[in-house]
Amino acid sequence: MSWNQTELNSSSQTNTSDKYSFFDFVQKPIEIYVFIDPLCPECWSLEPILKKLSIEYGRFFTIRPIVSGHLNTLNKDQFDKPKKIRDIWEKTAKRTGMSCDGDLWVENPVSLPWLASLAIKAAELQGKKAGRVFLRKVQENVFLNKQNISDEQVLIDCATEANLDIVEFKSDLYSDSAKKAFQCDLKLTHEMEVDYIPTIVFFNQLVEEQGIKISGLYPYEIYVHILQEILQKSPIPSEKPPLEDFLAFYKVVGGKEVSVVYDWTMAKTEKEMKKLQLKQKVQRVPVKYGSFWKYNI
């Protein structure tokens, strides 16, 4: 998933009450832990919701990704059954609209799934933003391009796409710092009794109370409701940025992501993207299910 959403500013951020205006500049009142795995198709399918939530309500929260390992269908014994994993990916793609090309597991299977998780922690050593962008590039390469992300060169290519310092990334990839960070994520997953991914935990940083945990994929309105419960108010969502600004910021987006963020039908999304394609603002990315689009810089 991409965790850089809160930095995409909308044209208007409305209804920030006096109670929270101070925290807009110093500390946002809510922290959201998102427990993920780079090989989990449902985590990938959470992307449209996270983008929309961050654009509309990101002024109230920060996101902290936690790399949790293979907790559900992609457990270690399943890696010996590539056709089973392929079927899971294909069903997820058809159900959610976020393309997952399950042929990867037959044509170019991931042999060392833990290495991608370690690489994410190595990327985070260059900053939280760098880690989030790198994670998105890893997901694009595995789900769309059928790349074996346990191949070190593929990970280096992802780091290049994410504009990381490559010398530093190579040095950090197998470092004690990256290994320790990954172990901390696994420990936190265990301590918080997360047994399914994706899982999201909402914490109110202003009061001492347990977080609200939600496992799996749910309609967007559920996540908004939880935010409202924690804030004890119903803030007006921020206005969405112009479509071209959205595309310029994220570089590569799925039609499903555009549809969810802008509350459009897939037909409306396709029409709007084709308009930009005719203007040579975007190009269609060939994928197995649906459409992905790359912004022409």
PDB file of C-alpha atoms in Angstrom:
ATOM      1  CA  MET A   1       0.000   0.000   0.000  1.00  0.00           C
ATOM      2  CA  SER A   2       1.039   3.784  -0.425  1.00  0.00           C
ATOM      3  CA  TRP A   3       1.146   5.589   2.873  1.00  0.00           C
ATOM      4  CA  ASN A   4       1.831   9.059   1.561  1.00  0.00           C
ATOM      5  CA  GLN A   5      -1.805  10.029   1.180  1.00  0.00           C
ATOM      6  CA  THR A   6      -2.057  12.681   3.872  1.00  0.00           C
ATOM      7  CA  GLU A   7       0.420  14.897   2.013  1.00  0.00           C
ATOM      8  CA  LEU A   8      -1.905  15.308  -0.967  1.00  0.00           C
ATOM      9  CA  ASN A   9      -3.719  18.519  -0.094  1.00  0.00           C
ATOM     10  CA  SER A  10      -7.249  19.106  -1.228  1.00  0.00           C
ATOM     11  CA  SER A  11      -8.380  22.491  -2.452  1.00  0.00           C
ATOM     12  CA  SER A  12     -10.228  23.111   0.811  1.00  0.00           C
ATOM     13  CA  GLN A  13      -9.936  21.582   4.244  1.00  0.00           C
ATOM     14  CA  THR A  14     -13.116  22.447   6.040  1.00  0.00           C
ATOM     15  CA  ASN A  15     -14.646  22.164   9.487  1.00  0.00           C
ATOM     16  CA  THR A  16     -11.493  21.812  11.562  1.00  0.00           C
ATOM     17  CA  SER A  17     -12.827  22.787  14.970  1.00  0.00           C
ATOM     18  CA  ASP A  18     -10.930  24.853  17.535  1.00  0.00           C
ATOM     19  CA  LYS A  19     -10.422  21.668  19.528  1.00  0.00           C
ATOM     20  CA  TYR A  20      -8.262  20.198  16.763  1.00  0.00           C
ATOM     21  CA  SER A  21      -6.799  23.254  15.029  1.00  0.00           C
ATOM     22  CA  PHE A  22      -3.720  23.184  17.253  1.00  0.00           C
ATOM     23  CA  PHE A  23      -3.089  19.554  16.418  1.00  0.00           C
ATOM     24  CA  ASP A  24      -3.194  20.253  12.677  1.00  0.00           C
ATOM     25  CA  PHE A  25       0.193  21.885  13.174  1.00  0.00           C
ATOM     26  CA  VAL A  26       1.676  19.879  16.043  1.00  0.00           C
ATOM     27  CA  GLN A  27       0.066  16.471  16.478  1.00  0.00           C
ATOM     28  CA  LYS A  28      -2.912  14.869  14.829  1.00  0.00           C
ATOM     29  CA  PRO A  29      -5.258  13.351  17.398  1.00  0.00           C
ATOM     30  CA  ILE A  30      -5.546   9.878  15.834  1.00  0.00           C
ATOM     31  CA  GLU A  31      -2.896   7.352  14.873  1.00  0.00           C
ATOM     32  CA  ILE A  32      -3.890   4.459  12.643  1.00  0.00           C
ATOM     33  CA  TYR A  33      -1.869   1.248  12.679  1.00  0.00           C
ATOM     34  CA  VAL A  34      -2.320  -0.682   9.437  1.00  0.00           C
ATOM     35  CA  PHE A  35      -1.106  -4.283   9.669  1.00  0.00           C
ATOM     36  CA  ILE A  36      -0.182  -5.472   6.201  1.00  0.00           C
ATOM     37  CA  ASP A  37       1.870  -7.862   4.146  1.00  0.00           C
ATOM     38  CA  PRO A  38       3.265  -6.897   0.722  1.00  0.00           C
ATOM     39  CA  LEU A  39       2.043 -10.215  -0.728  1.00  0.00           C
ATOM     40  CA  CYS A  40      -1.507  -9.971   0.632  1.00  0.00           C
ATOM     41  CA  PRO A  41      -4.044  -9.213  -2.132  1.00  0.00           C
ATOM     42  CA  GLU A  42      -6.585  -7.910   0.376  1.00  0.00           C
ATOM     43  CA  CYS A  43      -4.015  -5.404   1.673  1.00  0.00           C
ATOM     44  CA  TRP A  44      -3.573  -4.251  -1.908  1.00  0.00           C
ATOM     45  CA  SER A  45      -7.351  -4.011  -2.240  1.00  0.00           C
ATOM     46  CA  LEU A  46      -7.482  -1.715   0.795  1.00  0.00           C
ATOM     47  CA  GLU A  47      -5.618   0.977  -1.154  1.00  0.00           C
ATOM     48  CA  PRO A  48      -8.658   2.785  -2.627  1.00  0.00           C
ATOM     49  CA  ILE A  49     -10.243   3.130   0.814  1.00  0.00           C
ATOM     50  CA  LEU A  50      -7.048   4.388   2.437  1.00  0.00           C
ATOM     51  CA  LYS A  51      -6.573   6.972  -0.304  1.00  0.00           C
ATOM     52  CA  LYS A  52     -10.091   8.297   0.060  1.00  0.00           C
ATOM     53  CA  LEU A  53      -9.965   8.296   3.863  1.00  0.00           C
ATOM     54  CA  SER A  54      -6.678  10.179   3.848  1.00  0.00           C
ATOM     55  CA  ILE A  55      -7.840  12.777   1.334  1.00  0.00           C
ATOM     56  CA  GLU A  56     -11.134  13.458   3.112  1.00  0.00           C
ATOM     57  CA  TYR A  57     -10.065  13.120   6.757  1.00  0.00           C
ATOM     58  CA  GLY A  58      -6.267  12.935   6.764  1.00  0.00           C
ATOM     59  CA  ARG A  59      -6.097  16.197   8.711  1.00  0.00           C
ATOM     60  CA  PHE A  60      -7.109  14.186  11.780  1.00  0.00           C
ATOM     61  CA  PHE A  61      -4.768  11.212  11.619  1.00  0.00           C
ATOM     62  CA  THR A  62      -1.399   9.732  10.756  1.00  0.00           C
ATOM     63  CA  ILE A  63      -0.888   6.221   9.395  1.00  0.00           C
ATOM     64  CA  ARG A  64       1.713   3.781  10.652  1.00  0.00           C
ATOM     65  CA  PRO A  65       2.189   0.655   8.496  1.00  0.00           C
ATOM     66  CA  ILE A  66       3.130  -2.528  10.374  1.00  0.00           C
ATOM     67  CA  VAL A  67       4.602  -5.420   8.358  1.00  0.00           C
ATOM     68  CA  SER A  68       2.946  -8.470   9.871  1.00  0.00           C
ATOM     69  CA  GLY A  69       4.010 -11.511   7.867  1.00  0.00           C
ATOM     70  CA  HIS A  70       1.692 -14.153   6.423  1.00  0.00           C
ATOM     71  CA  LEU A  71      -1.207 -14.499   8.829  1.00  0.00           C
ATOM     72  CA  ASN A  72      -4.082 -15.789   6.723  1.00  0.00           C
ATOM     73  CA  THR A  73      -4.247 -17.491   3.329  1.00  0.00           C
ATOM     74  CA  LEU A  74      -0.621 -16.849   2.467  1.00  0.00           C
ATOM     75  CA  ASN A  75       0.825 -18.845   5.338  1.00  0.00           C
ATOM     76  CA  LYS A  76       4.002 -20.811   4.880  1.00  0.00           C
ATOM     77  CA  ASP A  77       2.425 -24.108   3.891  1.00  0.00           C
ATOM     78  CA  GLN A  78       0.477 -22.409   1.106  1.00  0.00           C
ATOM     79  CA  PHE A  79       3.688 -21.394  -0.629  1.00  0.00           C
ATOM     80  CA  ASP A  80       4.048 -25.026  -1.671  1.00  0.00           C
ATOM     81  CA  LYS A  81       0.739 -24.752  -3.545  1.00  0.00           C
ATOM     82  CA  PRO A  82       1.201 -22.064  -6.229  1.00  0.00           C
ATOM     83  CA  LYS A  83      -2.078 -22.836  -8.022  1.00  0.00           C
ATOM     84  CA  LYS A  84      -3.975 -22.363  -4.757  1.00  0.00           C
ATOM     85  CA  ILE A  85      -2.438 -18.938  -4.236  1.00  0.00           C
ATOM     86  CA  ARG A  86      -3.104 -18.033  -7.864  1.00  0.00           C
ATOM     87  CA  ASP A  87      -6.793 -18.827  -7.396  1.00  0.00           C
ATOM     88  CA  ILE A  88      -6.962 -16.713  -4.241  1.00  0.00           C
ATOM     89  CA  TRP A  89      -5.411 -13.746  -6.027  1.00  0.00           C
ATOM     90  CA  GLU A  90      -7.699 -14.083  -9.035  1.00  0.00           C
ATOM     91  CA  LYS A  91     -10.828 -14.241  -6.868  1.00  0.00           C
ATOM     92  CA  THR A  92      -9.695 -11.207  -4.882  1.00  0.00           C
ATOM     93  CA  ALA A  93      -9.085  -9.214  -8.068  1.00  0.00           C
ATOM     94  CA  LYS A  94     -12.540 -10.037  -9.446  1.00  0.00           C
ATOM     95  CA  ARG A  95     -14.209  -9.248  -6.116  1.00  0.00           C
ATOM     96  CA  THR A  96     -12.450  -5.974  -5.308  1.00  0.00           C
ATOM     97  CA  GLY A  97     -11.570  -4.483  -8.699  1.00  0.00           C
ATOM     98  CA  MET A  98      -7.864  -4.145  -7.817  1.00  0.00           C
ATOM     99  CA  SER A  99      -5.937  -6.242 -10.324  1.00  0.00           C
ATOM    100  CA  CYS A 100      -3.878  -9.130  -8.897  1.00  0.00           C
ATOM    101  CA  ASP A 101      -2.223 -11.288 -11.542  1.00  0.00           C
ATOM    102  CA  GLY A 102      -2.095 -14.676  -9.858  1.00  0.00           C
ATOM    103  CA  ASP A 103      -0.099 -16.174 -12.749  1.00  0.00           C
ATOM    104  CA  LEU A 104       2.941 -14.906 -10.855  1.00  0.00           C
ATOM    105  CA  TRP A 105       2.776 -17.988  -8.632  1.00  0.00           C
ATOM    106  CA  VAL A 106       2.986 -20.331 -11.603  1.00  0.00           C
ATOM    107  CA  GLU A 107       5.340 -18.362 -13.849  1.00  0.00           C
ATOM    108  CA  ASN A 108       7.662 -16.539 -11.446  1.00  0.00           C
ATOM    109  CA  PRO A 109       6.895 -17.542  -7.827  1.00  0.00           C
ATOM    110  CA  VAL A 110       8.155 -15.590  -4.842  1.00  0.00           C
ATOM    111  CA  SER A 111      10.666 -17.841  -3.121  1.00  0.00           C
ATOM    112  CA  LEU A 112      11.643 -15.706  -0.105  1.00  0.00           C
ATOM    113  CA  PRO A 113       8.518 -13.749   0.934  1.00  0.00           C
ATOM    114  CA  TRP A 114      10.165 -12.371   4.064  1.00  0.00           C
ATOM    115  CA  LEU A 115      12.790 -10.489   2.029  1.00  0.00           C
ATOM    116  CA  ALA A 116      10.275  -7.966   0.699  1.00  0.00           C
ATOM    117  CA  SER A 117       9.148  -7.227   4.256  1.00  0.00           C
ATOM    118  CA  LEU A 118      12.749  -6.713   5.322  1.00  0.00           C
ATOM    119  CA  ALA A 119      13.294  -4.421   2.333  1.00  0.00           C
ATOM    120  CA  ILE A 120      10.341  -2.256   3.407  1.00  0.00           C
ATOM    121  CA  LYS A 121      11.936  -1.739   6.810  1.00  0.00           C
ATOM    122  CA  ALA A 122      15.252  -0.944   5.100  1.00  0.00           C
ATOM    123  CA  ALA A 123      13.494   1.682   2.968  1.00  0.00           C
ATOM    124  CA  GLU A 124      11.894   3.197   6.074  1.00  0.00           C
ATOM    125  CA  LEU A 125      15.373   3.919   7.411  1.00  0.00           C
ATOM    126  CA  GLN A 126      15.409   6.704   4.805  1.00  0.00           C
ATOM    127  CA  GLY A 127      12.228   8.149   6.286  1.00  0.00           C
ATOM    128  CA  LYS A 128       8.575   7.238   6.691  1.00  0.00           C
ATOM    129  CA  LYS A 129       7.641   8.806   3.363  1.00  0.00           C
ATOM    130  CA  ALA A 130      10.377   6.842   1.581  1.00  0.00           C
ATOM    131  CA  GLY A 131       9.132   3.619   3.147  1.00  0.00           C
ATOM    132  CA  ARG A 132       5.552   4.240   2.082  1.00  0.00           C
ATOM    133  CA  VAL A 133       6.475   5.049  -1.507  1.00  0.00           C
ATOM    134  CA  PHE A 134       8.732   1.990  -1.675  1.00  0.00           C
ATOM    135  CA  LEU A 135       5.932  -0.233  -0.353  1.00  0.00           C
ATOM    136  CA  ARG A 136       3.631   0.982  -3.117  1.00  0.00           C
ATOM    137  CA  LYS A 137       6.274   0.233  -5.763  1.00  0.00           C
ATOM    138  CA  VAL A 138       6.726  -3.265  -4.359  1.00  0.00           C
ATOM    139  CA  GLN A 139       2.977  -3.858  -4.557  1.00  0.00           C
ATOM    140  CA  GLU A 140       2.757  -2.540  -8.116  1.00  0.00           C
ATOM    141  CA  ASN A 141       5.579  -4.806  -9.223  1.00  0.00           C
ATOM    142  CA  VAL A 142       4.214  -7.935  -7.607  1.00  0.00           C
ATOM    143  CA  PHE A 143       0.483  -7.542  -8.303  1.00  0.00           C
ATOM    144  CA  LEU A 144       0.619  -5.848 -11.705  1.00  0.00           C
ATOM    145  CA  ASN A 145       3.986  -6.773 -13.219  1.00  0.00           C
ATOM    146  CA  LYS A 146       4.347 -10.324 -11.857  1.00  0.00           C
ATOM    147  CA  GLN A 147       7.829  -9.588 -10.520  1.00  0.00           C
ATOM    148  CA  ASN A 148       9.488 -11.908  -7.996  1.00  0.00           C
ATOM    149  CA  ILE A 149      10.013  -9.487  -5.123  1.00  0.00           C
ATOM    150  CA  SER A 150      12.295 -11.914  -3.345  1.00  0.00           C
ATOM    151  CA  ASP A 151      14.809 -11.137  -6.109  1.00  0.00           C
ATOM    152  CA  GLU A 152      17.248  -8.555  -4.779  1.00  0.00           C
ATOM    153  CA  GLN A 153      17.534  -6.811  -8.151  1.00  0.00           C
ATOM    154  CA  VAL A 154      13.748  -6.384  -8.326  1.00  0.00           C
ATOM    155  CA  LEU A 155      13.838  -4.759  -4.890  1.00  0.00           C
ATOM    156  CA  ILE A 156      16.633  -2.459  -6.022  1.00  0.00           C
ATOM    157  CA  ASP A 157      14.547  -1.530  -9.067  1.00  0.00           C
ATOM    158  CA  CYS A 158      11.637  -0.712  -6.716  1.00  0.00           C
ATOM    159  CA  ALA A 159      13.977   1.453  -4.668  1.00  0.00           C
ATOM    160  CA  THR A 160      15.053   3.260  -7.832  1.00  0.00           C
ATOM    161  CA  GLU A 161      11.417   3.884  -8.795  1.00  0.00           C
ATOM    162  CA  ALA A 162      10.821   5.236  -5.284  1.00  0.00           C
ATOM    163  CA  ASN A 163      13.788   7.618  -5.664  1.00  0.00           C
ATOM    164  CA  LEU A 164      15.642   6.135  -2.702  1.00  0.00           C
ATOM    165  CA  ASP A 165      19.367   6.449  -2.130  1.00  0.00           C
ATOM    166  CA  ILE A 166      20.368   3.144  -3.729  1.00  0.00           C
ATOM    167  CA  VAL A 167      23.776   2.871  -2.065  1.00  0.00           C
ATOM    168  CA  GLU A 168      22.159   3.397   1.323  1.00  0.00           C
ATOM    169  CA  PHE A 169      19.331   0.970   0.517  1.00  0.00           C
ATOM    170  CA  LYS A 170      21.742  -1.807  -0.455  1.00  0.00           C
ATOM    171  CA  SER A 171      23.674  -1.252   2.745  1.00  0.00           C
ATOM    172  CA  ASP A 172      20.524  -1.288   4.879  1.00  0.00           C
ATOM    173  CA  LEU A 173      18.798  -4.264   3.246  1.00  0.00           C
ATOM    174  CA  TYR A 174      20.439  -6.926   5.412  1.00  0.00           C
ATOM    175  CA  SER A 175      21.457  -4.615   8.242  1.00  0.00           C
ATOM    176  CA  ASP A 176      20.772  -5.258  11.906  1.00  0.00           C
ATOM    177  CA  SER A 177      18.668  -2.078  11.962  1.00  0.00           C
ATOM    178  CA  ALA A 178      16.287  -3.383   9.284  1.00  0.00           C
ATOM    179  CA  LYS A 179      16.110  -6.816  10.922  1.00  0.00           C
ATOM    180  CA  LYS A 180      15.372  -5.272  14.321  1.00  0.00           C
ATOM    181  CA  ALA A 181      12.650  -3.052  12.860  1.00  0.00           C
ATOM    182  CA  PHE A 182      11.014  -6.053  11.185  1.00  0.00           C
ATOM    183  CA  GLN A 183      11.150  -8.041  14.426  1.00  0.00           C
ATOM    184  CA  CYS A 184       9.537  -5.118  16.256  1.00  0.00           C
ATOM    185  CA  ASP A 185       6.663  -5.165  13.766  1.00  0.00           C
ATOM    186  CA  LEU A 186       6.179  -8.900  14.238  1.00  0.00           C
ATOM    187  CA  LYS A 187       6.275  -8.492  18.026  1.00  0.00           C
ATOM    188  CA  LEU A 188       3.690  -5.703  17.893  1.00  0.00           C
ATOM    189  CA  THR A 189       1.466  -7.877  15.699  1.00  0.00           C
ATOM    190  CA  HIS A 190       1.593 -10.622  18.321  1.00  0.00           C
ATOM    191  CA  GLU A 191       1.093  -8.290  21.283  1.00  0.00           C
ATOM    192  CA  MET A 192      -1.964  -6.690  19.697  1.00  0.00           C
ATOM    193  CA  GLU A 193      -3.398 -10.123  18.891  1.00  0.00           C
ATOM    194  CA  VAL A 194      -3.651  -9.438  15.183  1.00  0.00           C
ATOM    195  CA  ASP A 195      -4.398 -12.751  13.515  1.00  0.00           C
ATOM    196  CA  TYR A 196      -5.664 -11.603  10.119  1.00  0.00           C
ATOM    197  CA  ILE A 197      -4.449  -9.105   7.553  1.00  0.00           C
ATOM    198  CA  PRO A 198      -5.259  -6.455   6.714  1.00  0.00           C
ATOM    199  CA  THR A 199      -6.139  -5.209  10.181  1.00  0.00           C
ATOM    200  CA  ILE A 200      -6.519  -1.558  11.092  1.00  0.00           C
ATOM    201  CA  VAL A 201      -6.314  -0.267  14.664  1.00  0.00           C
ATOM    202  CA  PHE A 202      -7.432   3.290  15.475  1.00  0.00           C
ATOM    203  CA  PHE A 203      -5.847   5.001  18.487  1.00  0.00           C
ATOM    204  CA  ASN A 204      -6.875   8.268  20.080  1.00  0.00           C
ATOM    205  CA  GLN A 205      -3.588   9.883  21.093  1.00  0.00           C
ATOM    206  CA  LEU A 206      -5.320  12.418  23.329  1.00  0.00           C
ATOM    207  CA  VAL A 207      -6.778   9.958  25.831  1.00  0.00           C
ATOM    208  CA  GLU A 208      -5.612   6.701  27.404  1.00  0.00           C
ATOM    209  CA  GLU A 209      -7.883   3.996  26.083  1.00  0.00           C
ATOM    210  CA  GLN A 210      -7.706   0.852  23.997  1.00  0.00           C
ATOM    211  CA  GLY A 211      -7.696   1.168  20.260  1.00  0.00           C
ATOM    212  CA  ILE A 212     -10.539   0.114  17.981  1.00  0.00           C
ATOM    213  CA  LYS A 213      -9.526  -2.869  15.849  1.00  0.00           C
ATOM    214  CA  ILE A 214     -11.120  -3.870  12.555  1.00  0.00           C
ATOM    215  CA  SER A 215      -9.912  -6.888  10.552  1.00  0.00           C
ATOM    216  CA  GLY A 216     -10.535  -7.498   6.867  1.00  0.00           C
ATOM    217  CA  LEU A 217     -12.139  -5.299   4.233  1.00  0.00           C
ATOM    218  CA  TYR A 218     -15.263  -3.240   4.959  1.00  0.00           C
ATOM    219  CA  PRO A 219     -17.247  -0.525   3.184  1.00  0.00           C
ATOM    220  CA  TYR A 220     -15.702   2.938   3.361  1.00  0.00           C
ATOM    221  CA  GLU A 221     -18.486   4.227   5.600  1.00  0.00           C
ATOM    222  CA  ILE A 222     -17.408   1.874   8.411  1.00  0.00           C
ATOM    223  CA  TYR A 223     -13.977   3.497   8.661  1.00  0.00           C
ATOM    224  CA  VAL A 224     -15.515   6.969   8.611  1.00  0.00           C
ATOM    225  CA  HIS A 225     -17.906   5.961  11.391  1.00  0.00           C
ATOM    226  CA  ILE A 226     -15.008   4.801  13.571  1.00  0.00           C
ATOM    227  CA  LEU A 227     -13.213   8.108  13.037  1.00  0.00           C
ATOM    228  CA  GLN A 228     -16.355   9.979  14.022  1.00  0.00           C
ATOM    229  CA  GLU A 229     -16.752   7.862  17.151  1.00  0.00           C
ATOM    230  CA  ILE A 230     -13.197   8.623  18.254  1.00  0.00           C
ATOM    231  CA  LEU A 231     -13.431  12.317  17.408  1.00  0.00           C
ATOM    232  CA  GLN A 232     -16.916  12.533  18.952  1.00  0.00           C
ATOM    233  CA  LYS A 233     -17.961  14.717  16.055  1.00  0.00           C
ATOM    234  CA  SER A 234     -18.911  14.392  12.388  1.00  0.00           C
ATOM    235  CA  PRO A 235     -16.402  16.547  10.480  1.00  0.00           C
ATOM    236  CA  ILE A 236     -17.150  17.640   6.942  1.00  0.00           C
ATOM    237  CA  PRO A 237     -14.868  15.790   4.518  1.00  0.00           C
ATOM    238  CA  SER A 238     -12.216  17.863   2.787  1.00  0.00           C
ATOM    239  CA  GLU A 239     -12.839  18.631  -0.855  1.00  0.00           C
ATOM    240  CA  LYS A 240     -11.187  16.270  -3.290  1.00  0.00           C
ATOM    241  CA  PRO A 241      -8.262  17.576  -5.361  1.00  0.00           C
ATOM    242  CA  PRO A 242      -8.637  17.962  -9.128  1.00  0.00           C
ATOM    243  CA  LEU A 243      -8.226  14.602 -10.848  1.00  0.00           C
ATOM    244  CA  GLU A 244      -5.021  15.593 -12.591  1.00  0.00           C
ATOM    245  CA  ASP A 245      -3.453  16.675  -9.284  1.00  0.00           C
ATOM    246  CA  PHE A 246      -4.407  13.314  -7.788  1.00  0.00           C
ATOM    247  CA  LEU A 247      -2.786  11.461 -10.683  1.00  0.00           C
ATOM    248  CA  ALA A 248       0.327  13.645 -10.665  1.00  0.00           C
ATOM    249  CA  PHE A 249       0.825  12.942  -6.973  1.00  0.00           C
ATOM    250  CA  TYR A 250       0.412   9.149  -7.042  1.00  0.00           C
ATOM    251  CA  LYS A 251       1.938   8.538 -10.518  1.00  0.00           C
ATOM    252  CA  VAL A 252       0.290   5.113 -11.008  1.00  0.00           C
ATOM    253  CA  VAL A 253      -3.326   4.504  -9.930  1.00  0.00           C
ATOM    254  CA  GLY A 254      -6.018   1.947 -10.570  1.00  0.00           C
ATOM    255  CA  GLY A 255      -9.349   2.785 -12.111  1.00  0.00           C
ATOM    256  CA  LYS A 256     -10.878   1.353  -8.932  1.00  0.00           C
ATOM    257  CA  GLU A 257      -8.899   3.833  -6.840  1.00  0.00           C
ATOM    258  CA  VAL A 258     -10.130   6.766  -8.919  1.00  0.00           C
ATOM    259  CA  SER A 259     -13.692   5.444  -8.787  1.00  0.00           C
ATOM    260  CA  VAL A 260     -13.694   5.106  -4.987  1.00  0.00           C
ATOM    261  CA  VAL A 261     -11.978   8.432  -4.281  1.00  0.00           C
ATOM    262  CA  TYR A 262     -14.239  10.462  -6.590  1.00  0.00           C
ATOM    263  CA  ASP A 263     -17.465   8.493  -6.004  1.00  0.00           C
ATOM    264  CA  TRP A 264     -17.735   7.674  -9.699  1.00  0.00           C
ATOM    265  CA  THR A 265     -19.010   4.580 -11.437  1.00  0.00           C
ATOM    266  CA  MET A 266     -16.367   2.582 -13.268  1.00  0.00           C
ATOM    267  CA  ALA A 267     -17.934   3.741 -16.539  1.00  0.00           C
ATOM    268  CA  LYS A 268     -17.595   7.392 -15.498  1.00  0.00           C
ATOM    269  CA  THR A 269     -14.009   6.758 -14.383  1.00  0.00           C
ATOM    270  CA  GLU A 270     -13.119   5.158 -17.713  1.00  0.00           C
ATOM    271  CA  LYS A 271     -14.620   8.121 -19.572  1.00  0.00           C
ATOM    272  CA  GLU A 272     -12.674  10.698 -17.546  1.00  0.00           C
ATOM    273  CA  MET A 273      -9.402   8.788 -17.859  1.00  0.00           C
ATOM    274  CA  LYS A 274      -9.824   8.439 -21.617  1.00  0.00           C
ATOM    275  CA  LYS A 275     -10.202  12.220 -21.840  1.00  0.00           C
ATOM    276  CA  LEU A 276      -6.816  12.616 -20.171  1.00  0.00           C
ATOM    277  CA  GLN A 277      -5.389   9.871 -22.358  1.00  0.00           C
ATOM    278  CA  LEU A 278      -6.426  11.800 -25.477  1.00  0.00           C
ATOM    279  CA  LYS A 279      -4.610  14.822 -24.046  1.00  0.00           C
ATOM    280  CA  GLN A 280      -1.574  12.569 -23.498  1.00  0.00           C
ATOM    281  CA  LYS A 281      -1.699  13.282 -19.773  1.00  0.00           C
ATOM    282  CA  VAL A 282      -1.871   9.578 -18.882  1.00  0.00           C
ATOM    283  CA  GLN A 283      -1.213   6.210 -20.442  1.00  0.00           C
ATOM    284  CA  ARG A 284      -3.024   2.975 -19.787  1.00  0.00           C
ATOM    285  CA  VAL A 285      -0.996   0.294 -18.015  1.00  0.00           C
ATOM    286  CA  PRO A 286      -1.770  -3.221 -19.293  1.00  0.00           C
ATOM    287  CA  VAL A 287      -3.075  -5.344 -16.390  1.00  0.00           C
ATOM    288  CA  LYS A 288      -5.071  -8.556 -16.153  1.00  0.00           C
ATOM    289  CA  TYR A 289      -8.164  -7.075 -14.486  1.00  0.00           C
ATOM    290  CA  GLY A 290      -9.598  -3.594 -14.892  1.00  0.00           C
ATOM    291  CA  SER A 291      -7.374  -0.639 -15.722  1.00  0.00           C
ATOM    292  CA  PHE A 292      -4.359   1.094 -14.234  1.00  0.00           C
ATOM    293  CA  TRP A 293      -3.086   4.439 -15.389  1.00  0.00           C
ATOM    294  CA  LYS A 294       0.320   6.103 -15.329  1.00  0.00           C
ATOM    295  CA  TYR A 295       0.634   9.864 -15.226  1.00  0.00           C
ATOM    296  CA  ASN A 296       2.869  11.344 -17.916  1.00  0.00           C
ATOM    297  CA  ILE A 297       5.249  13.694 -16.139  1.00  0.00           C
TER     298      ILE A 297
END
